[in-house]
PDB file of C-alpha atoms and ligand atoms in Angstrom:
ATOM      1  CA  MET G1380      98.658  81.314  87.949  1.00  0.00           C
ATOM      2  CA  LEU G1381      97.511  77.757  88.675  1.00  0.00           C
ATOM      3  CA  ARG G1382      93.902  78.916  89.099  1.00  0.00           C
ATOM      4  CA  PRO G1383      91.806  78.440  85.939  1.00  0.00           C
ATOM      5  CA  SER G1384      90.562  82.060  86.115  1.00  0.00           C
ATOM      6  CA  ALA G1385      94.157  83.368  86.223  1.00  0.00           C
ATOM      7  CA  LEU G1386      95.116  81.115  83.310  1.00  0.00           C
ATOM      8  CA  GLU G1387      92.271  82.516  81.296  1.00  0.00           C
ATOM      9  CA  LYS G1388      93.250  86.135  82.032  1.00  0.00           C
ATOM     10  CA  VAL G1389      96.993  85.927  81.403  1.00  0.00           C
ATOM     11  CA  PRO G1390      98.088  86.941  77.879  1.00  0.00           C
ATOM     12  CA  GLN G1391      98.955  83.855  75.804  1.00  0.00           C
ATOM     13  CA  PRO G1392     102.585  84.914  75.037  1.00  0.00           C
ATOM     14  CA  LYS G1393     103.237  85.361  78.778  1.00  0.00           C
ATOM     15  CA  LEU G1394     101.719  81.942  79.518  1.00  0.00           C
ATOM     16  CA  ALA G1395     103.939  80.436  76.811  1.00  0.00           C
ATOM     17  CA  ARG G1396     107.030  81.987  78.458  1.00  0.00           C
ATOM     18  CA  LEU G1397     106.016  80.621  81.867  1.00  0.00           C
ATOM     19  CA  ILE G1398     105.729  77.041  80.593  1.00  0.00           C
ATOM     20  CA  ARG G1399     108.733  77.226  78.268  1.00  0.00           C
ATOM     21  CA  SER G1400     110.606  74.406  80.042  1.00  0.00           C
ATOM     22  CA  SER G1401     107.812  71.924  79.187  1.00  0.00           C
ATOM     23  CA  GLY G1402     108.664  71.981  75.460  1.00  0.00           C
ATOM     24  CA  TYR G1403     106.204  72.813  72.616  1.00  0.00           C
ATOM     25  CA  PHE G1404     105.272  75.687  74.909  1.00  0.00           C
ATOM     26  CA  ARG G1405     103.506  77.884  72.321  1.00  0.00           C
ATOM     27  CA  GLN G1406     101.148  75.077  71.275  1.00  0.00           C
ATOM     28  CA  LYS G1407     100.617  74.101  74.900  1.00  0.00           C
ATOM     29  CA  ALA G1408      99.782  77.697  75.895  1.00  0.00           C
ATOM     30  CA  ARG G1409      97.112  77.807  73.163  1.00  0.00           C
ATOM     31  CA  LYS G1410      95.684  74.479  74.303  1.00  0.00           C
ATOM     32  CA  LEU G1411      95.655  75.521  77.964  1.00  0.00           C
ATOM     33  CA  LYS G1412      93.689  78.619  76.998  1.00  0.00           C
ATOM     34  CA  GLN G1413      91.148  76.487  75.138  1.00  0.00           C
ATOM     35  CA  PHE G1414      90.869  74.152  78.101  1.00  0.00           C
ATOM     36  CA  VAL G1415      90.159  76.868  80.691  1.00  0.00           C
ATOM     37  CA  ILE G1416      87.569  78.461  78.385  1.00  0.00           C
ATOM     38  CA  PHE G1417      85.880  75.035  78.120  1.00  0.00           C
ATOM     39  CA  LEU G1418      86.081  74.639  81.920  1.00  0.00           C
ATOM     40  CA  ARG G1419      84.357  77.991  82.529  1.00  0.00           C
ATOM     41  CA  LYS G1420      81.659  77.428  79.928  1.00  0.00           C
ATOM     42  CA  GLU G1421      80.816  73.789  80.720  1.00  0.00           C
ATOM     43  CA  HIS G1422      81.638  73.532  84.433  1.00  0.00           C
ATOM     44  CA  ARG G1423      81.521  77.116  85.784  1.00  0.00           C
ATOM     45  CA  GLY G1424      85.336  77.065  86.029  1.00  0.00           C
ATOM     46  CA  SER G1425      85.260  74.305  88.650  1.00  0.00           C
ATOM     47  CA  LEU G1426      87.601  71.334  88.276  1.00  0.00           C
ATOM     48  CA  ALA G1427      85.707  69.546  91.071  1.00  0.00           C
ATOM     49  CA  ALA G1428      82.463  69.882  89.092  1.00  0.00           C
ATOM     50  CA  MET G1429      84.208  68.690  85.938  1.00  0.00           C
ATOM     51  CA  PHE G1430      85.628  65.650  87.743  1.00  0.00           C
ATOM     52  CA  ARG G1431      82.128  64.706  88.986  1.00  0.00           C
ATOM     53  CA  THR G1432      80.806  64.429  85.418  1.00  0.00           C
ATOM     54  CA  PRO G1433      80.107  60.812  84.340  1.00  0.00           C
ATOM     55  CA  THR G1434      83.132  59.291  82.583  1.00  0.00           C
ATOM     56  CA  ALA G1435      81.680  58.837  79.085  1.00  0.00           C
ATOM     57  CA  LYS G1436      80.148  62.322  79.027  1.00  0.00           C
ATOM     58  CA  LEU G1437      83.322  64.013  80.273  1.00  0.00           C
ATOM     59  CA  ARG G1438      85.452  62.094  77.761  1.00  0.00           C
ATOM     60  CA  GLU G1439      83.185  63.246  74.956  1.00  0.00           C
ATOM     61  CA  GLN G1440      83.376  66.872  76.182  1.00  0.00           C
ATOM     62  CA  LEU G1441      87.164  66.803  76.512  1.00  0.00           C
ATOM     63  CA  LEU G1442      87.598  65.378  73.012  1.00  0.00           C
ATOM     64  CA  ARG G1443      85.721  68.383  71.645  1.00  0.00           C
ATOM     65  CA  VAL G1444      88.270  70.831  73.143  1.00  0.00           C
ATOM     66  CA  HIS G1445      90.752  72.035  70.529  1.00  0.00           C
ATOM     67  CA  GLY G1446      94.106  70.299  71.013  1.00  0.00           C
ATOM     68  CA  VAL G1447      92.804  67.504  73.258  1.00  0.00           C
ATOM     69  CA  GLY G1448      93.229  64.069  71.661  1.00  0.00           C
ATOM     70  CA  PRO G1449      92.348  60.659  73.141  1.00  0.00           C
ATOM     71  CA  GLU G1450      95.632  60.252  75.066  1.00  0.00           C
ATOM     72  CA  THR G1451      95.328  63.694  76.688  1.00  0.00           C
ATOM     73  CA  ALA G1452      91.619  63.247  77.433  1.00  0.00           C
ATOM     74  CA  ASP G1453      92.273  59.873  79.045  1.00  0.00           C
ATOM     75  CA  SER G1454      95.267  61.198  80.999  1.00  0.00           C
ATOM     76  CA  ILE G1455      93.038  63.959  82.438  1.00  0.00           C
ATOM     77  CA  LEU G1456      90.302  61.418  83.199  1.00  0.00           C
ATOM     78  CA  LEU G1457      92.634  58.953  84.899  1.00  0.00           C
ATOM     79  CA  TYR G1458      95.378  61.009  86.529  1.00  0.00           C
ATOM     80  CA  ALA G1459      93.467  64.184  87.441  1.00  0.00           C
ATOM     81  CA  ALA G1460      89.864  62.997  87.804  1.00  0.00           C
ATOM     82  CA  ASN G1461      90.487  59.422  89.022  1.00  0.00           C
ATOM     83  CA  HIS G1462      88.095  57.858  86.492  1.00  0.00           C
ATOM     84  CA  PRO G1463      88.716  54.233  85.401  1.00  0.00           C
ATOM     85  CA  VAL G1464      90.056  54.909  81.895  1.00  0.00           C
ATOM     86  CA  PHE G1465      93.183  53.265  80.501  1.00  0.00           C
ATOM     87  CA  VAL G1466      95.735  55.586  78.858  1.00  0.00           C
ATOM     88  CA  VAL G1467      97.313  54.265  75.647  1.00  0.00           C
ATOM     89  CA  ASP G1468     100.592  55.702  74.404  1.00  0.00           C
ATOM     90  CA  ALA G1469     103.410  54.808  72.038  1.00  0.00           C
ATOM     91  CA  TYR G1470     105.122  52.667  74.700  1.00  0.00           C
ATOM     92  CA  THR G1471     101.933  50.627  75.164  1.00  0.00           C
ATOM     93  CA  ARG G1472     101.683  49.960  71.433  1.00  0.00           C
ATOM     94  CA  ARG G1473     105.359  49.020  71.093  1.00  0.00           C
ATOM     95  CA  ILE G1474     105.299  46.571  73.996  1.00  0.00           C
ATOM     96  CA  LEU G1475     102.042  44.955  72.817  1.00  0.00           C
ATOM     97  CA  GLN G1476     103.405  44.573  69.300  1.00  0.00           C
ATOM     98  CA  ARG G1477     106.700  43.066  70.363  1.00  0.00           C
ATOM     99  CA  HIS G1478     104.812  40.599  72.534  1.00  0.00           C
ATOM    100  CA  GLY G1479     102.513  39.569  69.691  1.00  0.00           C
ATOM    101  CA  LEU G1480      99.405  41.066  71.340  1.00  0.00           C
ATOM    102  CA  ALA G1481      98.830  43.694  68.626  1.00  0.00           C
ATOM    103  CA  HIS G1482      99.723  43.945  64.954  1.00  0.00           C
ATOM    104  CA  GLY G1483     100.163  47.729  64.871  1.00  0.00           C
ATOM    105  CA  LYS G1484      97.094  48.754  62.894  1.00  0.00           C
ATOM    106  CA  GLU G1485      94.676  48.868  65.856  1.00  0.00           C
ATOM    107  CA  SER G1486      92.956  52.135  66.632  1.00  0.00           C
ATOM    108  CA  TYR G1487      93.515  53.916  69.934  1.00  0.00           C
ATOM    109  CA  GLU G1488      90.031  52.814  71.049  1.00  0.00           C
ATOM    110  CA  GLU G1489      90.679  49.136  70.283  1.00  0.00           C
ATOM    111  CA  ILE G1490      93.783  49.094  72.460  1.00  0.00           C
ATOM    112  CA  ARG G1491      92.079  51.039  75.247  1.00  0.00           C
ATOM    113  CA  ARG G1492      89.170  48.555  75.244  1.00  0.00           C
ATOM    114  CA  LEU G1493      91.577  45.589  75.286  1.00  0.00           C
ATOM    115  CA  PHE G1494      93.054  46.810  78.599  1.00  0.00           C
ATOM    116  CA  GLU G1495      89.753  47.918  80.087  1.00  0.00           C
ATOM    117  CA  LYS G1496      88.054  44.581  79.447  1.00  0.00           C
ATOM    118  CA  SER G1497      91.078  42.544  80.604  1.00  0.00           C
ATOM    119  CA  LEU G1498      91.714  44.336  83.923  1.00  0.00           C
ATOM    120  CA  PRO G1499      89.585  45.037  87.013  1.00  0.00           C
ATOM    121  CA  ASN G1500      87.826  48.389  86.672  1.00  0.00           C
ATOM    122  CA  ASP G1501      90.086  50.186  89.152  1.00  0.00           C
ATOM    123  CA  PRO G1502      91.594  53.654  88.530  1.00  0.00           C
ATOM    124  CA  GLN G1503      94.482  53.021  90.929  1.00  0.00           C
ATOM    125  CA  LEU G1504      95.394  49.844  89.049  1.00  0.00           C
ATOM    126  CA  PHE G1505      95.151  51.602  85.653  1.00  0.00           C
ATOM    127  CA  ASN G1506      97.241  54.445  87.043  1.00  0.00           C
ATOM    128  CA  GLU G1507     100.081  52.188  88.191  1.00  0.00           C
ATOM    129  CA  PHE G1508      99.824  49.863  85.172  1.00  0.00           C
ATOM    130  CA  HIS G1509     100.294  52.746  82.760  1.00  0.00           C
ATOM    131  CA  ALA G1510     103.138  54.191  84.847  1.00  0.00           C
ATOM    132  CA  LEU G1511     104.895  50.792  84.736  1.00  0.00           C
ATOM    133  CA  ILE G1512     104.447  50.620  80.954  1.00  0.00           C
ATOM    134  CA  VAL G1513     106.068  54.057  80.647  1.00  0.00           C
ATOM    135  CA  HIS G1514     108.920  52.958  82.926  1.00  0.00           C
ATOM    136  CA  THR G1515     109.450  49.774  80.896  1.00  0.00           C
ATOM    137  CA  GLY G1516     109.226  51.618  77.584  1.00  0.00           C
ATOM    138  CA  LYS G1517     111.706  54.310  78.621  1.00  0.00           C
ATOM    139  CA  ASN G1518     114.245  52.086  80.308  1.00  0.00           C
ATOM    140  CA  TYR G1519     114.023  48.747  78.487  1.00  0.00           C
ATOM    141  CA  CYS G1520     111.712  48.621  75.495  1.00  0.00           C
ATOM    142  CA  ARG G1521     113.560  51.283  73.526  1.00  0.00           C
ATOM    143  CA  THR G1522     112.873  51.809  69.827  1.00  0.00           C
ATOM    144  CA  ARG G1523     116.319  50.516  68.946  1.00  0.00           C
ATOM    145  CA  ALA G1524     118.231  47.813  70.774  1.00  0.00           C
ATOM    146  CA  PRO G1525     115.652  46.988  73.475  1.00  0.00           C
ATOM    147  CA  LEU G1526     117.178  45.591  76.663  1.00  0.00           C
ATOM    148  CA  CYS G1527     115.166  42.356  76.693  1.00  0.00           C
ATOM    149  CA  SER G1528     117.770  40.402  78.650  1.00  0.00           C
ATOM    150  CA  GLN G1529     117.357  42.801  81.609  1.00  0.00           C
ATOM    151  CA  CYS G1530     113.602  43.351  81.339  1.00  0.00           C
ATOM    152  CA  ALA G1531     111.015  41.913  83.758  1.00  0.00           C
ATOM    153  CA  LEU G1532     108.740  41.060  80.797  1.00  0.00           C
ATOM    154  CA  ARG G1533     111.374  38.867  79.127  1.00  0.00           C
ATOM    155  CA  PRO G1534     109.692  35.565  80.236  1.00  0.00           C
ATOM    156  CA  LEU G1535     106.512  36.687  78.433  1.00  0.00           C
ATOM    157  CA  LEU G1536     108.226  37.425  75.118  1.00  0.00           C
ATOM    158  CA  PRO G1537     107.014  34.933  72.451  1.00  0.00           C
ATOM    159  CA  GLN G1538     110.108  35.333  70.240  1.00  0.00           C
ATOM    160  CA  PRO G1539     113.327  37.366  70.381  1.00  0.00           C
ATOM    161  CA  VAL G1540     113.102  40.972  69.151  1.00  0.00           C
ATOM    162  CA  GLU G1541     115.480  41.756  66.290  1.00  0.00           C
ATOM    163  CA  GLY G1542     118.463  43.758  67.536  1.00  0.00           C
ATOM    164  CA  SER G1543     117.629  43.287  71.203  1.00  0.00           C
ATOM    165  CA  LEU G1544     120.415  43.245  73.767  1.00  0.00           C
TER     166      LEU G1544
HETATM  167  S1  SF4 W2762     111.113  41.903  77.064  1.00  0.00           S
HETATM  168 FE1  SF4 W2762     111.953  43.134  75.382  1.00  0.00          FE
HETATM  169  S2  SF4 W2762     110.213  43.447  74.019  1.00  0.00           S
HETATM  170 FE2  SF4 W2762     109.371  42.830  75.995  1.00  0.00          FE
HETATM  171  S3  SF4 W2762     108.943  44.727  77.067  1.00  0.00           S
HETATM  172 FE3  SF4 W2762     110.962  44.057  77.683  1.00  0.00          FE
HETATM  173  S4  SF4 W2762     112.363  45.125  76.319  1.00  0.00           S
HETATM  174 FE4  SF4 W2762     110.314  45.207  75.383  1.00  0.00          FE
END
């Protein structure tokens, strides 16, 4: 079932049942179907061929697939295809805002460019950097009562966050 051709053949309700534990499984089943159709049409069903596509072109193609937004497209580019693209998520925005590096109205692209122009163009670095942001966001920089006193980024905080512990 992990082969793209098998994913395309399986009935959508069955696929939804198989991925139930991932949450939002009906929407995800529909999106997976759209993705494998795209893969067959644009890249003869080959992930290797898709991964070899130049970054900007592949990003543009992925964003045209129904259900694929910038964060998903960039996650595929970085984590699956090893392209140097920075993934921006809600944790990234929250940490930047609390540290006075963003005001909250920036577009996804503006934040992505900020990281990409500030860091060496290295997929492994982007990969780990994003993973560390997720770790910090989940375990310290919570929406309510962030644990600033225990966080490694505390020395970089310009002013205390309201309600932080
Ligand atoms: S120091 Fe506080 S605001 Fe900064 S990342 Fe850590 S928890 Fe978030």
